[in-house]
Each structure stands twice: as structure tokens, then as C-alpha cells.
mmCIF file of N, CA and C in Angstrom:
data_model
loop_
_atom_site.group_PDB
_atom_site.id
_atom_site.type_symbol
_atom_site.label_atom_id
_atom_site.label_comp_id
_atom_site.label_asym_id
_atom_site.label_seq_id
_atom_site.Cartn_x
_atom_site.Cartn_y
_atom_site.Cartn_z
ATOM 1 N N MET J 17 35.543 41.964 122.433
ATOM 2 C CA MET J 17 36.499 42.120 121.343
ATOM 3 C C MET J 17 35.879 42.978 120.247
ATOM 4 N N PRO J 18 36.585 43.996 119.772
ATOM 5 C CA PRO J 18 36.035 44.871 118.740
ATOM 6 C C PRO J 18 35.775 44.121 117.441
ATOM 7 N N GLU J 19 34.808 44.616 116.706
ATOM 8 C CA GLU J 19 34.485 44.010 115.420
ATOM 9 C C GLU J 19 35.666 44.184 114.465
ATOM 10 N N ARG J 20 35.989 43.130 113.722
ATOM 11 C CA ARG J 20 37.095 43.177 112.767
ATOM 12 C C ARG J 20 36.713 44.057 111.592
ATOM 13 N N ARG J 21 37.606 44.955 111.245
ATOM 14 C CA ARG J 21 37.363 45.849 110.108
ATOM 15 C C ARG J 21 37.951 45.210 108.860
ATOM 16 N N SER J 22 37.066 44.744 107.982
ATOM 17 C CA SER J 22 37.545 44.079 106.776
ATOM 18 C C SER J 22 37.079 44.773 105.500
ATOM 19 N N ALA J 23 36.064 45.612 105.575
ATOM 20 C CA ALA J 23 35.576 46.309 104.390
ATOM 21 C C ALA J 23 36.491 47.492 104.090
ATOM 22 N N VAL J 24 36.650 47.770 102.811
ATOM 23 C CA VAL J 24 37.505 48.866 102.367
ATOM 24 C C VAL J 24 36.640 49.885 101.631
ATOM 25 N N VAL J 25 36.833 51.168 101.954
ATOM 26 C CA VAL J 25 36.117 52.259 101.297
ATOM 27 C C VAL J 25 37.115 52.987 100.414
ATOM 28 N N THR J 26 36.695 53.285 99.192
ATOM 29 C CA THR J 26 37.563 54.003 98.259
ATOM 30 C C THR J 26 36.931 55.352 97.938
ATOM 31 N N ALA J 27 37.737 56.382 97.935
ATOM 32 C CA ALA J 27 37.255 57.726 97.579
ATOM 33 C C ALA J 27 38.305 58.405 96.723
ATOM 34 N N ARG J 28 37.847 59.111 95.716
ATOM 35 C CA ARG J 28 38.770 59.880 94.880
ATOM 36 C C ARG J 28 38.905 61.274 95.463
ATOM 37 N N VAL J 29 40.139 61.667 95.726
ATOM 38 C CA VAL J 29 40.429 62.998 96.248
ATOM 39 C C VAL J 29 41.634 63.550 95.497
ATOM 40 N N SER J 30 41.782 64.848 95.564
ATOM 41 C CA SER J 30 42.943 65.457 94.913
ATOM 42 C C SER J 30 44.180 65.199 95.778
ATOM 43 N N ALA J 31 45.337 65.410 95.190
ATOM 44 C CA ALA J 31 46.586 65.235 95.937
ATOM 45 C C ALA J 31 46.631 66.201 97.124
ATOM 46 N N ALA J 32 46.135 67.410 96.924
ATOM 47 C CA ALA J 32 46.132 68.402 98.006
ATOM 48 C C ALA J 32 45.192 67.967 99.132
ATOM 49 N N GLU J 33 44.011 67.454 98.782
ATOM 50 C CA GLU J 33 43.080 66.976 99.804
ATOM 51 C C GLU J 33 43.693 65.820 100.594
ATOM 52 N N PHE J 34 44.314 64.895 99.868
ATOM 53 C CA PHE J 34 44.932 63.737 100.519
ATOM 54 C C PHE J 34 46.029 64.185 101.485
ATOM 55 N N ALA J 35 46.843 65.123 101.048
ATOM 56 C CA ALA J 35 47.919 65.633 101.907
ATOM 57 C C ALA J 35 47.340 66.324 103.135
ATOM 58 N N ALA J 36 46.280 67.096 102.954
ATOM 59 C CA ALA J 36 45.652 67.794 104.087
ATOM 60 C C ALA J 36 45.056 66.792 105.071
ATOM 61 N N TRP J 37 44.408 65.747 104.558
ATOM 62 C CA TRP J 37 43.819 64.720 105.434
ATOM 63 C C TRP J 37 44.911 63.996 106.218
ATOM 64 N N ARG J 38 45.987 63.655 105.529
ATOM 65 C CA ARG J 38 47.092 62.959 106.222
ATOM 66 C C ARG J 38 47.694 63.850 107.297
ATOM 67 N N ALA J 39 47.841 65.145 106.999
ATOM 68 C CA ALA J 39 48.389 66.089 107.990
ATOM 69 C C ALA J 39 47.463 66.192 109.199
ATOM 70 N N LYS J 40 46.157 66.224 108.965
ATOM 71 C CA LYS J 40 45.202 66.278 110.075
ATOM 72 C C LYS J 40 45.284 65.006 110.920
ATOM 73 N N ALA J 41 45.395 63.872 110.272
ATOM 74 C CA ALA J 41 45.502 62.612 111.001
ATOM 75 C C ALA J 41 46.786 62.595 111.828
ATOM 76 N N ALA J 42 47.887 63.043 111.233
ATOM 77 C CA ALA J 42 49.164 63.081 111.960
ATOM 78 C C ALA J 42 49.074 64.024 113.155
ATOM 79 N N ALA J 43 48.436 65.192 112.961
ATOM 80 C CA ALA J 43 48.294 66.151 114.056
ATOM 81 C C ALA J 43 47.436 65.578 115.184
ATOM 82 N N ALA J 44 46.456 64.751 114.817
ATOM 83 C CA ALA J 44 45.588 64.125 115.822
ATOM 84 C C ALA J 44 46.221 62.882 116.418
ATOM 85 N N GLY J 45 47.322 62.416 115.814
ATOM 86 C CA GLY J 45 48.006 61.225 116.316
ATOM 87 C C GLY J 45 47.255 59.937 116.049
ATOM 88 N N VAL J 46 46.511 59.916 114.936
ATOM 89 C CA VAL J 46 45.737 58.706 114.582
ATOM 90 C C VAL J 46 45.974 58.379 113.119
ATOM 91 N N PRO J 47 45.738 57.129 112.741
ATOM 92 C CA PRO J 47 45.827 56.791 111.315
ATOM 93 C C PRO J 47 44.725 57.512 110.533
ATOM 94 N N LEU J 48 44.946 57.706 109.256
ATOM 95 C CA LEU J 48 43.964 58.384 108.417
ATOM 96 C C LEU J 48 42.616 57.667 108.460
ATOM 97 N N SER J 49 42.613 56.353 108.448
ATOM 98 C CA SER J 49 41.352 55.615 108.480
ATOM 99 C C SER J 49 40.568 55.914 109.762
ATOM 100 N N ALA J 50 41.253 56.041 110.890
ATOM 101 C CA ALA J 50 40.571 56.369 112.151
ATOM 102 C C ALA J 50 39.993 57.774 112.097
ATOM 103 N N LEU J 51 40.747 58.716 111.524
ATOM 104 C CA LEU J 51 40.255 60.084 111.393
ATOM 105 C C LEU J 51 38.986 60.115 110.546
ATOM 106 N N ILE J 52 38.985 59.397 109.436
ATOM 107 C CA ILE J 52 37.816 59.372 108.550
ATOM 108 C C ILE J 52 36.637 58.702 109.254
ATOM 109 N N ARG J 53 36.873 57.601 109.970
ATOM 110 C CA ARG J 53 35.779 56.945 110.712
ATOM 111 C C ARG J 53 35.176 57.894 111.731
ATOM 112 N N ARG J 54 36.025 58.625 112.469
ATOM 113 C CA ARG J 54 35.527 59.574 113.467
ATOM 114 C C ARG J 54 34.714 60.688 112.810
ATOM 115 N N ALA J 55 35.220 61.201 111.692
ATOM 116 C CA ALA J 55 34.505 62.284 111.000
ATOM 117 C C ALA J 55 33.151 61.790 110.501
ATOM 118 N N MET J 56 33.103 60.605 109.949
ATOM 119 C CA MET J 56 31.840 60.061 109.447
ATOM 120 C C MET J 56 30.870 59.764 110.586
ATOM 121 N N ALA J 57 31.374 59.377 111.727
ATOM 122 C CA ALA J 57 30.501 59.102 112.874
ATOM 123 C C ALA J 57 29.810 60.376 113.356
ATOM 124 N N ARG J 58 30.452 61.521 113.166
ATOM 125 C CA ARG J 58 29.876 62.795 113.602
ATOM 126 C C ARG J 58 29.026 63.462 112.522
ATOM 127 N N THR J 59 29.008 62.920 111.321
ATOM 128 C CA THR J 59 28.296 63.537 110.207
ATOM 129 C C THR J 59 26.821 63.185 110.254
ATOM 130 N N ARG J 60 25.979 64.214 110.138
ATOM 131 C CA ARG J 60 24.536 64.002 110.075
ATOM 132 C C ARG J 60 24.109 63.983 108.622
ATOM 133 N N THR J 61 23.172 63.127 108.327
ATOM 134 C CA THR J 61 22.614 63.089 106.983
ATOM 135 C C THR J 61 21.219 63.685 107.027
ATOM 136 N N TRP J 62 20.754 64.171 105.885
ATOM 137 C CA TRP J 62 19.463 64.842 105.806
ATOM 138 C C TRP J 62 18.626 64.202 104.716
ATOM 139 N N THR J 63 17.356 64.023 105.005
ATOM 140 C CA THR J 63 16.444 63.626 103.951
ATOM 141 C C THR J 63 16.030 64.890 103.213
ATOM 142 N N ALA J 64 15.401 64.747 102.073
ATOM 143 C CA ALA J 64 14.963 65.927 101.325
ATOM 144 C C ALA J 64 14.002 66.751 102.170
ATOM 145 N N ARG J 65 13.098 66.099 102.908
ATOM 146 C CA ARG J 65 12.143 66.827 103.746
ATOM 147 C C ARG J 65 12.868 67.601 104.843
ATOM 148 N N ALA J 66 13.863 66.985 105.470
ATOM 149 C CA ALA J 66 14.606 67.664 106.533
ATOM 150 C C ALA J 66 15.362 68.867 105.970
ATOM 151 N N ALA J 67 15.895 68.747 104.775
ATOM 152 C CA ALA J 67 16.592 69.875 104.151
ATOM 153 C C ALA J 67 15.615 71.014 103.890
ATOM 154 N N ASP J 68 14.390 70.691 103.455
ATOM 155 C CA ASP J 68 13.372 71.723 103.236
ATOM 156 C C ASP J 68 13.024 72.423 104.545
ATOM 157 N N VAL J 69 12.914 71.656 105.619
ATOM 158 C CA VAL J 69 12.611 72.232 106.929
ATOM 159 C C VAL J 69 13.747 73.154 107.362
ATOM 160 N N GLU J 70 14.974 72.729 107.161
ATOM 161 C CA GLU J 70 16.128 73.546 107.550
ATOM 162 C C GLU J 70 16.184 74.838 106.736
ATOM 163 N N ARG J 71 15.858 74.753 105.446
ATOM 164 C CA ARG J 71 15.816 75.968 104.623
ATOM 165 C C ARG J 71 14.751 76.930 105.147
ATOM 166 N N GLU J 72 13.589 76.404 105.552
ATOM 167 C CA GLU J 72 12.534 77.260 106.088
ATOM 168 C C GLU J 72 12.974 77.889 107.413
ATOM 169 N N ARG J 73 13.682 77.124 108.247
ATOM 170 C CA ARG J 73 14.200 77.679 109.499
ATOM 171 C C ARG J 73 15.165 78.825 109.212
ATOM 172 N N THR J 74 16.001 78.652 108.213
ATOM 173 C CA THR J 74 16.960 79.688 107.839
ATOM 174 C C THR J 74 16.237 80.934 107.348
ATOM 175 N N ARG J 75 15.189 80.744 106.531
ATOM 176 C CA ARG J 75 14.405 81.889 106.057
ATOM 177 C C ARG J 75 13.733 82.610 107.220
ATOM 178 N N GLU J 76 13.191 81.846 108.170
ATOM 179 C CA GLU J 76 12.530 82.452 109.328
ATOM 180 C C GLU J 76 13.529 83.236 110.177
ATOM 181 N N ALA J 77 14.724 82.679 110.365
ATOM 182 C CA ALA J 77 15.758 83.397 111.118
ATOM 183 C C ALA J 77 16.144 84.690 110.395
ATOM 184 N N ALA J 78 16.187 84.657 109.064
ATOM 185 C CA ALA J 78 16.498 85.865 108.291
ATOM 186 C C ALA J 78 15.398 86.907 108.451
ATOM 187 N N ARG J 79 14.128 86.461 108.465
ATOM 188 C CA ARG J 79 13.011 87.404 108.672
ATOM 189 C C ARG J 79 13.106 88.048 110.049
ATOM 190 N N ILE J 80 13.432 87.240 111.050
ATOM 191 C CA ILE J 80 13.565 87.763 112.410
ATOM 192 C C ILE J 80 14.709 88.774 112.471
ATOM 193 N N GLY J 81 15.822 88.445 111.837
ATOM 194 C CA GLY J 81 16.952 89.370 111.791
ATOM 195 C C GLY J 81 16.594 90.669 111.088
ATOM 196 N N ASN J 82 15.799 90.569 110.026
ATOM 197 C CA ASN J 82 15.349 91.762 109.316
ATOM 198 C C ASN J 82 14.490 92.633 110.229
ATOM 199 N N ASN J 83 13.587 92.000 110.989
ATOM 200 C CA ASN J 83 12.763 92.757 111.942
ATOM 201 C C ASN J 83 13.639 93.448 112.978
ATOM 202 N N LEU J 84 14.638 92.750 113.469
ATOM 203 C CA LEU J 84 15.544 93.330 114.457
ATOM 204 C C LEU J 84 16.278 94.541 113.865
ATOM 205 N N ASN J 85 16.731 94.426 112.629
ATOM 206 C CA ASN J 85 17.402 95.552 111.968
ATOM 207 C C ASN J 85 16.468 96.747 111.810
ATOM 208 N N GLN J 86 15.208 96.493 111.476
ATOM 209 C CA GLN J 86 14.244 97.579 111.339
ATOM 210 C C GLN J 86 14.015 98.288 112.668
ATOM 211 N N ILE J 87 13.923 97.501 113.744
ATOM 212 C CA ILE J 87 13.742 98.093 115.070
ATOM 213 C C ILE J 87 14.960 98.931 115.449
ATOM 214 N N ALA J 88 16.148 98.413 115.200
ATOM 215 C CA ALA J 88 17.368 99.151 115.518
ATOM 216 C C ALA J 88 17.445 100.438 114.705
ATOM 217 N N ARG J 89 17.093 100.373 113.419
ATOM 218 C CA ARG J 89 17.122 101.566 112.567
ATOM 219 C C ARG J 89 16.124 102.604 113.084
ATOM 220 N N TRP J 90 14.917 102.154 113.420
ATOM 221 C CA TRP J 90 13.899 103.064 113.941
ATOM 222 C C TRP J 90 14.360 103.709 115.250
ATOM 223 N N ALA J 91 14.916 102.898 116.163
ATOM 224 C CA ALA J 91 15.368 103.417 117.458
ATOM 225 C C ALA J 91 16.505 104.420 117.277
ATOM 226 N N ASN J 92 17.404 104.158 116.338
ATOM 227 C CA ASN J 92 18.506 105.087 116.092
ATOM 228 C C ASN J 92 18.027 106.385 115.438
ATOM 229 N N THR J 93 17.004 106.294 114.603
ATOM 230 C CA THR J 93 16.468 107.477 113.931
ATOM 231 C C THR J 93 15.666 108.348 114.893
ATOM 232 N N HIS J 94 14.903 107.726 115.757
ATOM 233 C CA HIS J 94 13.986 108.438 116.651
ATOM 234 C C HIS J 94 14.439 108.333 118.103
ATOM 235 N N LYS J 95 15.695 108.594 118.344
ATOM 236 C CA LYS J 95 16.254 108.429 119.691
ATOM 237 C C LYS J 95 15.466 109.190 120.746
ATOM 238 N N GLY J 96 15.131 110.422 120.471
ATOM 239 C CA GLY J 96 14.429 111.220 121.461
ATOM 240 C C GLY J 96 12.979 110.800 121.626
ATOM 241 N N ALA J 97 12.348 110.327 120.554
ATOM 242 C CA ALA J 97 10.931 110.007 120.591
ATOM 243 C C ALA J 97 10.661 108.519 120.783
ATOM 244 N N ALA J 98 11.707 107.733 120.922
ATOM 245 C CA ALA J 98 11.529 106.279 121.010
ATOM 246 C C ALA J 98 10.707 105.911 122.229
ATOM 247 N N GLU J 99 9.686 105.115 121.990
ATOM 248 C CA GLU J 99 8.873 104.585 123.079
ATOM 249 C C GLU J 99 9.560 103.316 123.558
ATOM 250 N N ALA J 100 10.253 103.412 124.676
ATOM 251 C CA ALA J 100 11.048 102.294 125.185
ATOM 252 C C ALA J 100 10.205 101.049 125.387
ATOM 253 N N VAL J 101 8.988 101.189 125.865
ATOM 254 C CA VAL J 101 8.129 100.023 126.114
ATOM 255 C C VAL J 101 7.821 99.296 124.813
ATOM 256 N N GLU J 102 7.539 100.053 123.749
ATOM 257 C CA GLU J 102 7.233 99.441 122.456
ATOM 258 C C GLU J 102 8.457 98.711 121.896
ATOM 259 N N VAL J 103 9.609 99.339 121.985
ATOM 260 C CA VAL J 103 10.840 98.714 121.494
ATOM 261 C C VAL J 103 11.127 97.437 122.270
ATOM 262 N N ILE J 104 10.988 97.496 123.595
ATOM 263 C CA ILE J 104 11.243 96.311 124.420
ATOM 264 C C ILE J 104 10.242 95.203 124.082
ATOM 265 N N ALA J 105 8.976 95.552 123.889
ATOM 266 C CA ALA J 105 7.961 94.550 123.541
ATOM 267 C C ALA J 105 8.306 93.855 122.224
ATOM 268 N N ARG J 106 8.773 94.632 121.250
ATOM 269 C CA ARG J 106 9.156 94.023 119.964
ATOM 270 C C ARG J 106 10.399 93.145 120.103
ATOM 271 N N LEU J 107 11.328 93.579 120.928
ATOM 272 C CA LEU J 107 12.522 92.762 121.159
ATOM 273 C C LEU J 107 12.171 91.464 121.875
ATOM 274 N N VAL J 108 11.251 91.524 122.824
ATOM 275 C CA VAL J 108 10.798 90.309 123.520
ATOM 276 C C VAL J 108 10.125 89.368 122.528
ATOM 277 N N ALA J 109 9.329 89.914 121.615
ATOM 278 C CA ALA J 109 8.677 89.078 120.604
ATOM 279 C C ALA J 109 9.714 88.401 119.718
ATOM 280 N N ILE J 110 10.761 89.126 119.362
ATOM 281 C CA ILE J 110 11.834 88.539 118.554
ATOM 282 C C ILE J 110 12.545 87.450 119.349
ATOM 283 N N GLU J 111 12.818 87.708 120.610
ATOM 284 C CA GLU J 111 13.473 86.708 121.455
ATOM 285 C C GLU J 111 12.636 85.438 121.531
ATOM 286 N N ARG J 112 11.324 85.583 121.696
ATOM 287 C CA ARG J 112 10.436 84.411 121.756
ATOM 288 C C ARG J 112 10.429 83.655 120.428
ATOM 289 N N ALA J 113 10.413 84.382 119.317
ATOM 290 C CA ALA J 113 10.427 83.740 118.006
ATOM 291 C C ALA J 113 11.717 82.965 117.793
ATOM 292 N N LEU J 114 12.831 83.542 118.211
ATOM 293 C CA LEU J 114 14.110 82.827 118.084
ATOM 294 C C LEU J 114 14.150 81.593 118.974
ATOM 295 N N ALA J 115 13.601 81.696 120.188
ATOM 296 C CA ALA J 115 13.577 80.546 121.091
ATOM 297 C C ALA J 115 12.715 79.437 120.504
ATOM 298 N N ALA J 116 11.578 79.795 119.924
ATOM 299 C CA ALA J 116 10.706 78.792 119.300
ATOM 300 C C ALA J 116 11.406 78.142 118.119
ATOM 301 N N LEU J 117 12.114 78.940 117.345
ATOM 302 C CA LEU J 117 12.841 78.420 116.190
ATOM 303 C C LEU J 117 13.956 77.471 116.639
ATOM 304 N N ALA J 118 14.628 77.808 117.728
ATOM 305 C CA ALA J 118 15.718 76.970 118.241
ATOM 306 C C ALA J 118 15.188 75.649 118.787
ATOM 307 N N ARG J 119 13.977 75.653 119.351
ATOM 308 C CA ARG J 119 13.401 74.422 119.906
ATOM 309 C C ARG J 119 12.935 73.470 118.824
ATOM 310 N N PHE J 120 12.629 73.985 117.639
ATOM 311 C CA PHE J 120 12.097 73.161 116.573
ATOM 312 C C PHE J 120 13.174 72.220 116.066
ATOM 313 N N GLU J 121 12.885 70.948 116.049
ATOM 314 C CA GLU J 121 13.820 69.926 115.567
ATOM 315 C C GLU J 121 13.103 69.097 114.522
ATOM 316 N N SER J 122 13.697 68.938 113.366
ATOM 317 C CA SER J 122 13.089 68.154 112.310
ATOM 318 C C SER J 122 13.019 66.682 112.699
ATOM 319 N N PRO J 123 11.856 66.024 112.489
ATOM 320 C CA PRO J 123 11.744 64.606 112.814
ATOM 321 C C PRO J 123 12.518 63.723 111.845
ATOM 322 N N ASP J 124 12.909 64.261 110.672
ATOM 323 C CA ASP J 124 13.631 63.467 109.680
ATOM 324 C C ASP J 124 15.128 63.497 109.848
ATOM 325 N N ARG J 125 15.617 64.248 110.808
ATOM 326 C CA ARG J 125 17.064 64.377 110.986
ATOM 327 C C ARG J 125 17.626 63.059 111.503
ATOM 328 N N ASP J 126 18.658 62.585 110.854
ATOM 329 C CA ASP J 126 19.299 61.327 111.225
ATOM 330 C C ASP J 126 20.525 61.652 112.051
ATOM 331 N N ALA J 127 20.570 61.170 113.283
ATOM 332 C CA ALA J 127 21.676 61.504 114.193
ATOM 333 C C ALA J 127 22.913 60.658 113.926
ATOM 334 N N HIS J 128 22.892 59.811 112.940
ATOM 335 C CA HIS J 128 24.059 58.952 112.696
ATOM 336 C C HIS J 128 24.897 59.512 111.622
#
């Protein structure tokens, strides 16, 4: 038997937000409370440390993207003189850096 839901959560929202939430619940064919429970179940929370780690990941991805842009600019400028092996080696290095960045998972991330 499912646990009885007896606690009530109150949130202040604008009339427009409330109308949008009700419309989403109606479109999903569920009561608004069920929609909110489902949304909260999928929401991840972050500790301050995890947020710092995520910001660093974002900065690293931006640096990698900047390197990729520089390589593309160089290759477009020096089309005839481009050393294909060097360009490919740099692209492989970028691919490896992105793969390493994607594998990194913060230990503080809360999956609930």
C-alpha cells in the first residue's frame, strides 16, 4: 500500500506561473501535485563544492572550444600549407580532453 500523503507544501508563484503549471499538468493528464512531485524527483541538488566543480568543468570545456576554434582558424587560413598530421593530432588531443571531462563526475552530486 502506498504511503499516505498528508504533508502539504506551499509555494508562492505568480498567476501566470500557476496557470502554466496547471496547463502542463492537464496536458500530462495528471493532477498538479503529481506533476510537481515528478519534477522534484528528477531535480538534482548541488552542494557548494559540486557547483564549484561544475563551474571548473564549464571553464575547461570553454578552453577546449577555444583551442578548437584556433585550430579551425589556422586550418582555414593556411589551407595549402596545413600539415594534416599536426591538425589531426591536435583534434585527437581535444577529443581526449573532452572525453576525460565527460567522464569526470563530482562526488558531491546528489542524485535525488
